[in-house]
PDB file of C-alpha atoms in Angstrom:
ATOM      1  CA  UNK A   4      -0.295  -0.423  -0.314  1.00  0.00           C
ATOM      2  CA  UNK A   5       2.534   2.190   0.708  1.00  0.00           C
ATOM      3  CA  UNK A   6       4.476   1.919  -2.856  1.00  0.00           C
ATOM      4  CA  UNK A   7       0.882   2.640  -4.575  1.00  0.00           C
ATOM      5  CA  UNK A   8       0.908   5.831  -2.442  1.00  0.00           C
ATOM      6  CA  UNK A   9       4.201   6.635  -3.159  1.00  0.00           C
ATOM      7  CA  UNK A  10       3.812   6.020  -7.016  1.00  0.00           C
ATOM      8  CA  UNK A  11       1.343   8.552  -6.649  1.00  0.00           C
ATOM      9  CA  UNK A  12       3.018  11.339  -4.860  1.00  0.00           C
ATOM     10  CA  UNK A  13       5.956  10.987  -7.730  1.00  0.00           C
ATOM     11  CA  UNK A  14       3.063  10.940 -10.497  1.00  0.00           C
ATOM     12  CA  UNK A  15       1.978  14.143  -8.607  1.00  0.00           C
ATOM     13  CA  UNK A  16       5.640  15.689  -8.468  1.00  0.00           C
ATOM     14  CA  UNK A  17       6.321  14.670 -12.049  1.00  0.00           C
ATOM     15  CA  UNK A  18       2.971  16.282 -13.699  1.00  0.00           C
ATOM     16  CA  UNK A  19       3.639  19.663 -11.520  1.00  0.00           C
ATOM     17  CA  UNK A  20       7.221  19.446 -13.175  1.00  0.00           C
ATOM     18  CA  UNK A  21       5.357  19.130 -16.444  1.00  0.00           C
ATOM     19  CA  UNK A  22       3.287  21.791 -15.992  1.00  0.00           C
ATOM     20  CA  UNK A  23       5.933  24.104 -14.832  1.00  0.00           C
ATOM     21  CA  UNK A  24       8.192  23.326 -17.623  1.00  0.00           C
ATOM     22  CA  UNK A  25       5.345  24.037 -20.314  1.00  0.00           C
ATOM     23  CA  UNK A  26       4.635  27.587 -18.452  1.00  0.00           C
ATOM     24  CA  UNK A  27       8.272  28.250 -18.239  1.00  0.00           C
ATOM     25  CA  UNK A  28       8.627  27.808 -22.002  1.00  0.00           C
ATOM     26  CA  UNK A  29       5.440  29.297 -22.985  1.00  0.00           C
ATOM     27  CA  UNK A  30       6.599  32.661 -20.813  1.00  0.00           C
ATOM     28  CA  UNK A  31       9.865  32.544 -22.872  1.00  0.00           C
ATOM     29  CA  UNK A  32       8.228  32.100 -26.164  1.00  0.00           C
ATOM     30  CA  UNK A  33       6.056  35.042 -25.819  1.00  0.00           C
ATOM     31  CA  UNK A  34       7.356  38.096 -28.242  1.00  0.00           C
ATOM     32  CA  UNK A  35       8.866  40.842 -26.267  1.00  0.00           C
ATOM     33  CA  UNK A  36       6.088  43.913 -26.595  1.00  0.00           C
ATOM     34  CA  UNK A  37       8.673  46.347 -26.276  1.00  0.00           C
ATOM     35  CA  UNK A  38       7.047  48.649 -28.875  1.00  0.00           C
ATOM     36  CA  UNK A  39       5.236  52.212 -28.707  1.00  0.00           C
ATOM     37  CA  UNK A  40       1.866  51.467 -27.622  1.00  0.00           C
ATOM     38  CA  UNK A  41      -1.305  53.449 -26.813  1.00  0.00           C
ATOM     39  CA  UNK A  42      -2.723  52.497 -23.490  1.00  0.00           C
ATOM     40  CA  UNK A  43      -6.598  52.337 -24.696  1.00  0.00           C
ATOM     41  CA  UNK A  44      -6.351  50.676 -28.191  1.00  0.00           C
ATOM     42  CA  UNK A  45      -9.924  50.516 -29.248  1.00  0.00           C
ATOM     43  CA  UNK A  46     -12.157  53.888 -29.338  1.00  0.00           C
ATOM     44  CA  UNK A  47     -15.717  54.624 -30.688  1.00  0.00           C
ATOM     45  CA  UNK A  48     -15.916  57.430 -34.057  1.00  0.00           C
ATOM     46  CA  UNK A  49     -17.729  60.624 -33.456  1.00  0.00           C
ATOM     47  CA  UNK A  50     -16.230  60.871 -29.626  1.00  0.00           C
ATOM     48  CA  UNK A  51     -13.205  62.116 -27.488  1.00  0.00           C
ATOM     49  CA  UNK A  52     -10.343  59.898 -27.708  1.00  0.00           C
ATOM     50  CA  UNK A  53      -7.117  60.908 -25.474  1.00  0.00           C
ATOM     51  CA  UNK A  54      -4.111  59.266 -27.032  1.00  0.00           C
ATOM     52  CA  UNK A  55      -1.989  58.011 -24.601  1.00  0.00           C
ATOM     53  CA  UNK A  56       1.687  56.717 -26.051  1.00  0.00           C
ATOM     54  CA  UNK A  57       3.803  54.828 -23.579  1.00  0.00           C
ATOM     55  CA  UNK A  58       7.390  54.920 -23.792  1.00  0.00           C
ATOM     56  CA  UNK A  59       8.549  51.590 -22.332  1.00  0.00           C
ATOM     57  CA  UNK A  60      12.315  51.723 -22.580  1.00  0.00           C
ATOM     58  CA  UNK A  61      15.593  54.006 -24.224  1.00  0.00           C
ATOM     59  CA  UNK A  62      17.146  53.243 -27.338  1.00  0.00           C
ATOM     60  CA  UNK A  63      19.549  50.397 -26.958  1.00  0.00           C
ATOM     61  CA  UNK A  64      20.380  51.497 -22.982  1.00  0.00           C
ATOM     62  CA  UNK A  65      20.223  55.464 -24.434  1.00  0.00           C
ATOM     63  CA  UNK A  66      17.876  57.271 -22.461  1.00  0.00           C
ATOM     64  CA  UNK A  67      14.890  59.311 -24.431  1.00  0.00           C
ATOM     65  CA  UNK A  68      14.919  62.597 -24.930  1.00  0.00           C
ATOM     66  CA  UNK A  69      12.315  63.382 -27.044  1.00  0.00           C
ATOM     67  CA  UNK A  70       8.873  62.113 -28.417  1.00  0.00           C
ATOM     68  CA  UNK A  71       6.903  63.218 -31.737  1.00  0.00           C
ATOM     69  CA  UNK A  72       4.237  61.847 -32.646  1.00  0.00           C
ATOM     70  CA  UNK A  73       1.985  62.346 -36.051  1.00  0.00           C
ATOM     71  CA  UNK A  74      -1.344  62.829 -35.672  1.00  0.00           C
ATOM     72  CA  UNK A  75      -3.671  60.985 -37.704  1.00  0.00           C
ATOM     73  CA  UNK A  76      -6.148  62.198 -40.326  1.00  0.00           C
ATOM     74  CA  UNK A  77      -9.535  62.134 -38.594  1.00  0.00           C
ATOM     75  CA  UNK A  78      -7.924  62.976 -34.917  1.00  0.00           C
ATOM     76  CA  UNK A  79      -9.418  66.478 -34.766  1.00  0.00           C
ATOM     77  CA  UNK A  80      -9.206  69.092 -32.309  1.00  0.00           C
ATOM     78  CA  UNK A  81      -6.289  67.548 -30.827  1.00  0.00           C
ATOM     79  CA  UNK A  82      -4.739  69.493 -27.463  1.00  0.00           C
ATOM     80  CA  UNK A  83      -1.616  67.728 -26.054  1.00  0.00           C
ATOM     81  CA  UNK A  84      -0.753  67.402 -22.392  1.00  0.00           C
ATOM     82  CA  UNK A  85       2.333  69.251 -21.151  1.00  0.00           C
ATOM     83  CA  UNK A  86       4.803  67.830 -19.106  1.00  0.00           C
ATOM     84  CA  UNK A  87       7.038  68.952 -16.478  1.00  0.00           C
ATOM     85  CA  UNK A  88      10.340  68.976 -17.732  1.00  0.00           C
ATOM     86  CA  UNK A  89       9.845  68.432 -21.892  1.00  0.00           C
ATOM     87  CA  UNK A  90       9.481  71.640 -23.780  1.00  0.00           C
ATOM     88  CA  UNK A  91       6.009  71.064 -25.912  1.00  0.00           C
ATOM     89  CA  UNK A  92       5.924  71.595 -29.764  1.00  0.00           C
ATOM     90  CA  UNK A  93       2.561  71.915 -32.161  1.00  0.00           C
ATOM     91  CA  UNK A  94       2.828  71.788 -35.490  1.00  0.00           C
ATOM     92  CA  UNK A  95      -0.629  72.699 -36.858  1.00  0.00           C
ATOM     93  CA  UNK A  96      -2.047  72.872 -40.141  1.00  0.00           C
ATOM     94  CA  UNK A  97      -4.672  72.013 -42.793  1.00  0.00           C
ATOM     95  CA  UNK A  98      -6.566  68.947 -42.657  1.00  0.00           C
ATOM     96  CA  UNK A  99      -7.249  66.526 -45.532  1.00  0.00           C
ATOM     97  CA  UNK A 100     -10.727  67.653 -45.458  1.00  0.00           C
ATOM     98  CA  UNK A 101     -13.713  69.279 -43.861  1.00  0.00           C
ATOM     99  CA  UNK A 102     -14.712  67.811 -40.740  1.00  0.00           C
ATOM    100  CA  UNK A 103     -17.840  68.856 -38.356  1.00  0.00           C
ATOM    101  CA  UNK A 104     -17.213  69.430 -34.985  1.00  0.00           C
ATOM    102  CA  UNK A 105     -20.236  70.513 -32.739  1.00  0.00           C
ATOM    103  CA  UNK A 106     -21.891  71.731 -35.594  1.00  0.00           C
ATOM    104  CA  UNK A 107     -19.125  74.153 -36.725  1.00  0.00           C
ATOM    105  CA  UNK A 108     -16.387  73.057 -39.827  1.00  0.00           C
ATOM    106  CA  UNK A 109     -13.165  72.360 -38.836  1.00  0.00           C
ATOM    107  CA  UNK A 110     -10.610  72.998 -41.433  1.00  0.00           C
ATOM    108  CA  UNK A 111      -7.278  72.920 -39.257  1.00  0.00           C
ATOM    109  CA  UNK A 112      -5.800  71.922 -36.071  1.00  0.00           C
ATOM    110  CA  UNK A 113      -2.120  70.352 -34.805  1.00  0.00           C
ATOM    111  CA  UNK A 114      -0.939  67.612 -36.830  1.00  0.00           C
ATOM    112  CA  UNK A 115       2.164  66.943 -35.027  1.00  0.00           C
ATOM    113  CA  UNK A 116       3.110  66.992 -31.663  1.00  0.00           C
ATOM    114  CA  UNK A 117       6.431  66.769 -29.907  1.00  0.00           C
ATOM    115  CA  UNK A 118       7.759  66.579 -26.539  1.00  0.00           C
ATOM    116  CA  UNK A 119      11.487  67.628 -26.193  1.00  0.00           C
ATOM    117  CA  UNK A 120      14.101  68.390 -23.739  1.00  0.00           C
ATOM    118  CA  UNK A 121      13.441  65.874 -21.385  1.00  0.00           C
ATOM    119  CA  UNK A 122      15.494  62.906 -19.966  1.00  0.00           C
ATOM    120  CA  UNK A 123      13.347  59.308 -19.460  1.00  0.00           C
ATOM    121  CA  UNK A 124      15.805  56.926 -18.544  1.00  0.00           C
ATOM    122  CA  UNK A 125      16.035  53.773 -20.631  1.00  0.00           C
ATOM    123  CA  UNK A 126      14.884  51.273 -17.687  1.00  0.00           C
ATOM    124  CA  UNK A 127      11.882  53.676 -16.845  1.00  0.00           C
ATOM    125  CA  UNK A 128       8.772  54.250 -18.740  1.00  0.00           C
ATOM    126  CA  UNK A 129       6.282  57.457 -19.221  1.00  0.00           C
ATOM    127  CA  UNK A 130       3.099  58.100 -21.130  1.00  0.00           C
ATOM    128  CA  UNK A 131       2.830  61.027 -23.459  1.00  0.00           C
ATOM    129  CA  UNK A 132      -0.726  62.209 -24.112  1.00  0.00           C
ATOM    130  CA  UNK A 133      -2.993  63.998 -26.621  1.00  0.00           C
ATOM    131  CA  UNK A 134      -6.728  64.422 -26.266  1.00  0.00           C
ATOM    132  CA  UNK A 135      -8.503  64.922 -29.288  1.00  0.00           C
ATOM    133  CA  UNK A 136     -11.864  63.983 -31.432  1.00  0.00           C
ATOM    134  CA  UNK A 137     -12.394  60.712 -33.446  1.00  0.00           C
ATOM    135  CA  UNK A 138     -13.942  62.249 -37.000  1.00  0.00           C
ATOM    136  CA  UNK A 139     -17.614  60.471 -37.148  1.00  0.00           C
ATOM    137  CA  UNK A 140     -16.590  59.330 -40.762  1.00  0.00           C
ATOM    138  CA  UNK A 141     -13.635  57.396 -40.143  1.00  0.00           C
ATOM    139  CA  UNK A 142     -13.635  53.985 -41.518  1.00  0.00           C
ATOM    140  CA  UNK A 143     -14.200  51.608 -38.581  1.00  0.00           C
ATOM    141  CA  UNK A 144     -12.412  48.517 -41.236  1.00  0.00           C
ATOM    142  CA  UNK A 145      -9.373  50.287 -40.848  1.00  0.00           C
ATOM    143  CA  UNK A 146      -7.113  50.957 -37.970  1.00  0.00           C
ATOM    144  CA  UNK A 147      -6.094  54.539 -36.622  1.00  0.00           C
ATOM    145  CA  UNK A 148      -2.303  54.972 -36.825  1.00  0.00           C
ATOM    146  CA  UNK A 149      -0.004  57.218 -34.403  1.00  0.00           C
ATOM    147  CA  UNK A 150       3.130  57.092 -36.132  1.00  0.00           C
ATOM    148  CA  UNK A 151       6.150  58.071 -33.566  1.00  0.00           C
ATOM    149  CA  UNK A 152       9.507  59.233 -33.568  1.00  0.00           C
ATOM    150  CA  UNK A 153      11.582  58.271 -30.147  1.00  0.00           C
ATOM    151  CA  UNK A 154      14.690  60.251 -29.842  1.00  0.00           C
ATOM    152  CA  UNK A 155      17.504  58.894 -27.653  1.00  0.00           C
ATOM    153  CA  UNK A 156      20.873  60.542 -26.556  1.00  0.00           C
ATOM    154  CA  UNK A 157      22.281  58.247 -28.468  1.00  0.00           C
ATOM    155  CA  UNK A 158      19.812  57.624 -31.650  1.00  0.00           C
ATOM    156  CA  UNK A 159      16.194  57.397 -32.177  1.00  0.00           C
ATOM    157  CA  UNK A 160      13.953  54.487 -33.300  1.00  0.00           C
ATOM    158  CA  UNK A 161      11.027  55.410 -35.687  1.00  0.00           C
ATOM    159  CA  UNK A 162       7.724  53.739 -34.428  1.00  0.00           C
ATOM    160  CA  UNK A 163       6.127  54.222 -37.733  1.00  0.00           C
ATOM    161  CA  UNK A 164       5.573  51.533 -39.970  1.00  0.00           C
ATOM    162  CA  UNK A 165       1.537  50.556 -41.067  1.00  0.00           C
ATOM    163  CA  UNK A 166       2.243  47.724 -42.842  1.00  0.00           C
ATOM    164  CA  UNK A 167       2.654  44.613 -40.567  1.00  0.00           C
ATOM    165  CA  UNK A 168       6.428  43.811 -41.659  1.00  0.00           C
ATOM    166  CA  UNK A 169       8.356  42.344 -39.064  1.00  0.00           C
ATOM    167  CA  UNK A 170      11.407  43.766 -39.281  1.00  0.00           C
ATOM    168  CA  UNK A 171      10.130  47.106 -39.227  1.00  0.00           C
ATOM    169  CA  UNK A 172       9.229  49.086 -36.321  1.00  0.00           C
ATOM    170  CA  UNK A 173       4.978  49.171 -35.696  1.00  0.00           C
ATOM    171  CA  UNK A 174       3.216  52.797 -35.574  1.00  0.00           C
ATOM    172  CA  UNK A 175       0.784  52.584 -32.697  1.00  0.00           C
ATOM    173  CA  UNK A 176      -2.822  51.493 -33.788  1.00  0.00           C
ATOM    174  CA  UNK A 177      -5.882  52.478 -32.741  1.00  0.00           C
ATOM    175  CA  UNK A 178      -8.718  49.967 -33.402  1.00  0.00           C
ATOM    176  CA  UNK A 179     -11.814  51.950 -34.417  1.00  0.00           C
ATOM    177  CA  UNK A 180     -15.304  50.873 -33.241  1.00  0.00           C
ATOM    178  CA  UNK A 181     -18.610  52.309 -34.248  1.00  0.00           C
ATOM    179  CA  UNK A 182     -20.055  55.296 -32.846  1.00  0.00           C
ATOM    180  CA  UNK A 183     -22.056  55.198 -29.639  1.00  0.00           C
ATOM    181  CA  UNK A 184     -25.852  55.897 -29.833  1.00  0.00           C
ATOM    182  CA  UNK A 185     -26.649  59.259 -28.607  1.00  0.00           C
ATOM    183  CA  UNK A 186     -28.717  59.120 -25.548  1.00  0.00           C
ATOM    184  CA  UNK A 187     -32.066  61.124 -25.551  1.00  0.00           C
TER     185      UNK A 187
END
């Protein structure tokens, strides 16, 4: 009887080791998600959206000293959040088309936003935010891309690829959802 009990204990131990080995392999096999991403990856068209860009690391050990984002067409009325210790610059211009916002035509606004002069060490992360409105006529079958240039004390990384090329650095993407129904 004792041998049977010991066999059961050994079987449980072997099973636990197999589970631990499988879990370890699965964790090690996961891709490194070290890309610049959006905190919230989906939003409804026709409503407000706060694009929070998460900068997870520097450039090969070098501190981040600048972040520039090209705002996608259809992300209108954009207003960036200033950051203490960083210089904020807003490049404004004409949109590719006219949008309607709160009953008025909108033809121009922020096209690109940059924060510079700061110092974000490689072993720390931070978030940079731009609040705006997603135009009501955006195509929900296509993601909206926020192309980002991360400048470091030594080098830079261009997070601008929108093709899905595995050899390129992907732009931060936003999945668009249908507009919410108005409540009466």
